[in-house]
PDB file of C-alpha atoms in Angstrom:
ATOM      1  CA  MET A   1       0.000   0.000   0.000  1.00 78.00           C
ATOM      2  CA  THR A   2       1.239   3.525  -0.790  1.00 93.00           C
ATOM      3  CA  SER A   3       0.442   7.012   0.390  1.00 95.00           C
ATOM      4  CA  VAL A   4      -1.145   9.842  -1.564  1.00 92.00           C
ATOM      5  CA  ILE A   5      -0.742  13.572  -1.095  1.00 93.00           C
ATOM      6  CA  ARG A   6      -4.063  14.659   0.358  1.00 95.00           C
ATOM      7  CA  HIS A   7      -3.233  18.346   0.067  1.00 96.00           C
ATOM      8  CA  THR A   8      -0.376  20.818   0.104  1.00 97.00           C
ATOM      9  CA  THR A   9      -0.406  23.078   3.156  1.00 97.00           C
ATOM     10  CA  VAL A  10       0.535  26.753   3.029  1.00 97.00           C
ATOM     11  CA  ASP A  11       1.387  28.530   6.283  1.00 96.00           C
ATOM     12  CA  SER A  12      -0.425  31.865   6.542  1.00 96.00           C
ATOM     13  CA  THR A  13      -0.957  34.771   8.882  1.00 96.00           C
ATOM     14  CA  ASP A  14      -4.553  35.007   7.580  1.00 97.00           C
ATOM     15  CA  ALA A  15      -5.596  31.696   6.073  1.00 98.00           C
ATOM     16  CA  TYR A  16      -8.950  32.929   4.798  1.00 98.00           C
ATOM     17  CA  ALA A  17      -7.569  36.048   3.085  1.00 98.00           C
ATOM     18  CA  LEU A  18      -4.749  34.117   1.439  1.00 98.00           C
ATOM     19  CA  ALA A  19      -7.144  31.378   0.336  1.00 98.00           C
ATOM     20  CA  GLN A  20      -9.382  34.050  -1.204  1.00 98.00           C
ATOM     21  CA  PHE A  21      -6.423  35.362  -3.257  1.00 98.00           C
ATOM     22  CA  TRP A  22      -5.567  31.864  -4.511  1.00 98.00           C
ATOM     23  CA  SER A  23      -9.240  31.111  -5.120  1.00 98.00           C
ATOM     24  CA  LYS A  24      -9.293  34.028  -7.580  1.00 98.00           C
ATOM     25  CA  VAL A  25      -5.975  33.028  -9.169  1.00 98.00           C
ATOM     26  CA  LEU A  26      -7.127  29.432  -9.706  1.00 98.00           C
ATOM     27  CA  ASP A  27     -10.802  30.261 -10.303  1.00 97.00           C
ATOM     28  CA  LEU A  28     -11.725  27.618  -7.747  1.00 98.00           C
ATOM     29  CA  PRO A  29     -13.884  28.136  -4.658  1.00 98.00           C
ATOM     30  CA  VAL A  30     -12.798  27.791  -1.065  1.00 98.00           C
ATOM     31  CA  HIS A  31     -14.605  25.010   0.750  1.00 98.00           C
ATOM     32  CA  GLU A  32     -18.226  25.919   1.446  1.00 97.00           C
ATOM     33  CA  ASP A  33     -17.759  25.480   5.205  1.00 97.00           C
ATOM     34  CA  ASP A  34     -14.824  27.914   5.452  1.00 98.00           C
ATOM     35  CA  ARG A  35     -15.373  31.449   6.756  1.00 97.00           C
ATOM     36  CA  PRO A  36     -13.320  34.564   7.610  1.00 97.00           C
ATOM     37  CA  GLY A  37     -11.378  33.975  10.822  1.00 96.00           C
ATOM     38  CA  ASP A  38     -11.102  30.215  10.322  1.00 98.00           C
ATOM     39  CA  GLU A  39      -7.662  28.848  11.160  1.00 97.00           C
ATOM     40  CA  GLU A  40      -7.783  26.381   8.248  1.00 98.00           C
ATOM     41  CA  VAL A  41      -9.217  27.101   4.814  1.00 98.00           C
ATOM     42  CA  LEU A  42      -9.284  24.600   1.960  1.00 98.00           C
ATOM     43  CA  ILE A  43      -9.423  24.942  -1.813  1.00 98.00           C
ATOM     44  CA  GLU A  44     -10.507  21.348  -2.201  1.00 97.00           C
ATOM     45  CA  GLU A  45     -10.288  20.966  -5.965  1.00 97.00           C
ATOM     46  CA  ALA A  46      -6.675  22.225  -5.962  1.00 98.00           C
ATOM     47  CA  LYS A  47      -5.818  20.209  -2.831  1.00 97.00           C
ATOM     48  CA  VAL A  48      -4.364  23.292  -1.148  1.00 98.00           C
ATOM     49  CA  LEU A  49      -4.941  23.951   2.558  1.00 98.00           C
ATOM     50  CA  PHE A  50      -4.102  27.304   4.145  1.00 98.00           C
ATOM     51  CA  ILE A  51      -3.460  27.310   7.891  1.00 98.00           C
ATOM     52  CA  ASN A  52      -2.807  30.121  10.350  1.00 97.00           C
ATOM     53  CA  VAL A  53       0.615  30.084  11.992  1.00 96.00           C
ATOM     54  CA  PRO A  54       1.959  32.618  14.499  1.00 94.00           C
ATOM     55  CA  GLU A  55       5.164  33.502  12.651  1.00 92.00           C
ATOM     56  CA  ALA A  56       5.525  35.433   9.393  1.00 87.00           C
ATOM     57  CA  LYS A  57       7.380  34.106   6.352  1.00 89.00           C
ATOM     58  CA  THR A  58      11.071  34.956   6.651  1.00 90.00           C
ATOM     59  CA  VAL A  59      12.978  32.995   3.961  1.00 90.00           C
ATOM     60  CA  LYS A  60      12.570  31.767   0.395  1.00 88.00           C
ATOM     61  CA  ASN A  61      10.038  28.985  -0.102  1.00 89.00           C
ATOM     62  CA  ARG A  62      11.490  25.484  -0.373  1.00 90.00           C
ATOM     63  CA  LEU A  63       8.426  24.461  -2.384  1.00 93.00           C
ATOM     64  CA  HIS A  64       6.391  26.639  -4.733  1.00 96.00           C
ATOM     65  CA  PHE A  65       3.575  26.521  -7.273  1.00 97.00           C
ATOM     66  CA  CYS A  66       4.238  26.821 -11.018  1.00 97.00           C
ATOM     67  CA  LEU A  67       1.165  28.088 -12.864  1.00 98.00           C
ATOM     68  CA  GLN A  68       0.536  27.361 -16.537  1.00 98.00           C
ATOM     69  CA  PRO A  69      -2.304  29.425 -17.997  1.00 97.00           C
ATOM     70  CA  GLU A  70      -4.888  27.480 -19.988  1.00 96.00           C
ATOM     71  CA  ASP A  71      -6.856  30.161 -21.814  1.00 96.00           C
ATOM     72  CA  ARG A  72      -4.431  33.078 -22.142  1.00 97.00           C
ATOM     73  CA  SER A  73      -0.771  33.800 -22.673  1.00 97.00           C
ATOM     74  CA  ARG A  74       1.841  33.809 -19.931  1.00 98.00           C
ATOM     75  CA  ASP A  75       2.097  37.595 -20.109  1.00 98.00           C
ATOM     76  CA  GLU A  76      -1.680  38.049 -19.915  1.00 98.00           C
ATOM     77  CA  GLU A  77      -1.758  35.740 -16.883  1.00 98.00           C
ATOM     78  CA  ILE A  78       1.041  37.666 -15.195  1.00 98.00           C
ATOM     79  CA  ASP A  79      -0.908  40.904 -15.681  1.00 98.00           C
ATOM     80  CA  ARG A  80      -4.113  39.288 -14.326  1.00 98.00           C
ATOM     81  CA  VAL A  81      -2.429  37.883 -11.222  1.00 98.00           C
ATOM     82  CA  LEU A  82      -0.598  41.144 -10.529  1.00 98.00           C
ATOM     83  CA  ALA A  83      -3.982  42.910 -10.646  1.00 98.00           C
ATOM     84  CA  LEU A  84      -5.257  40.426  -8.011  1.00 98.00           C
ATOM     85  CA  GLY A  85      -2.527  41.516  -5.590  1.00 98.00           C
ATOM     86  CA  ALA A  86       0.603  39.531  -6.468  1.00 98.00           C
ATOM     87  CA  THR A  87       3.973  41.251  -6.816  1.00 98.00           C
ATOM     88  CA  LEU A  88       6.704  40.619  -9.388  1.00 98.00           C
ATOM     89  CA  GLN A  89       9.845  39.248  -7.729  1.00 98.00           C
ATOM     90  CA  ALA A  90      11.987  38.257 -10.729  1.00 98.00           C
ATOM     91  CA  ASP A  91      11.367  38.507 -14.450  1.00 98.00           C
ATOM     92  CA  ARG A  92      12.962  35.489 -16.145  1.00 98.00           C
ATOM     93  CA  ARG A  93      11.229  36.005 -19.505  1.00 98.00           C
ATOM     94  CA  ASN A  94      13.550  35.899 -22.518  1.00 97.00           C
ATOM     95  CA  PRO A  95      13.376  37.894 -25.776  1.00 95.00           C
ATOM     96  CA  ASP A  96      12.647  34.658 -27.710  1.00 95.00           C
ATOM     97  CA  GLY A  97       9.444  34.083 -25.648  1.00 94.00           C
ATOM     98  CA  THR A  98      10.837  31.385 -23.368  1.00 96.00           C
ATOM     99  CA  GLY A  99      11.197  31.745 -19.625  1.00 97.00           C
ATOM    100  CA  TRP A 100       8.910  32.565 -16.739  1.00 98.00           C
ATOM    101  CA  ALA A 101       8.176  35.147 -14.082  1.00 98.00           C
ATOM    102  CA  VAL A 102       8.542  34.727 -10.340  1.00 98.00           C
ATOM    103  CA  LEU A 103       5.756  36.412  -8.398  1.00 98.00           C
ATOM    104  CA  ALA A 104       4.760  36.499  -4.730  1.00 97.00           C
ATOM    105  CA  ASP A 105       1.296  36.208  -3.239  1.00 98.00           C
ATOM    106  CA  PRO A 106       0.083  38.800  -0.694  1.00 97.00           C
ATOM    107  CA  GLU A 107       1.951  37.013   2.128  1.00 96.00           C
ATOM    108  CA  GLY A 108       5.226  36.785   0.178  1.00 96.00           C
ATOM    109  CA  ASN A 109       5.045  33.152  -0.969  1.00 96.00           C
ATOM    110  CA  GLU A 110       6.850  32.830  -4.301  1.00 97.00           C
ATOM    111  CA  PHE A 111       5.279  31.174  -7.332  1.00 97.00           C
ATOM    112  CA  CYS A 112       6.044  31.079 -11.053  1.00 98.00           C
ATOM    113  CA  VAL A 113       3.967  31.777 -14.123  1.00 98.00           C
ATOM    114  CA  LEU A 114       5.063  29.689 -17.107  1.00 98.00           C
ATOM    115  CA  ARG A 115       4.150  29.790 -20.792  1.00 98.00           C
ATOM    116  CA  SER A 116       0.820  28.295 -21.826  1.00 96.00           C
ATOM    117  CA  ALA A 117       0.698  24.959 -23.675  1.00 95.00           C
ATOM    118  CA  THR A 118      -0.090  26.896 -26.870  1.00 95.00           C
ATOM    119  CA  GLU A 119       2.986  29.074 -26.401  1.00 96.00           C
ATOM    120  CA  ARG A 120       5.133  26.005 -25.727  1.00 93.00           C
ATOM    121  CA  ALA A 121       3.882  24.316 -28.895  1.00 92.00           C
ATOM    122  CA  GLY A 122       4.488  27.387 -31.057  1.00 78.00           C
TER     123      GLY A 122
END
């Protein structure tokens, strides 16, 4: 018998607020039972659980999400996610269209936005 990853857990200072940001990024709802002030908030379909912890983030993530847009270009997705409250940490896009961008969510957790499948095929 093996194990499965039930969910990935993200430490947060405000689990509900951070889950709301990621809910908008992923266009997936938080669990129907979760409310503001809850110490644990789940985006079930993405298998991501946000939990309140007492300490703030202080170092680079050892694990991060890499997003691949499905219905828009990488650059359009970067613009959309920045408008939702992310910040650009490092621009690794190349003149030939390859590369990615490193962003941070509102609590400073890094994540990448990659090229779409269409852009990779082209």
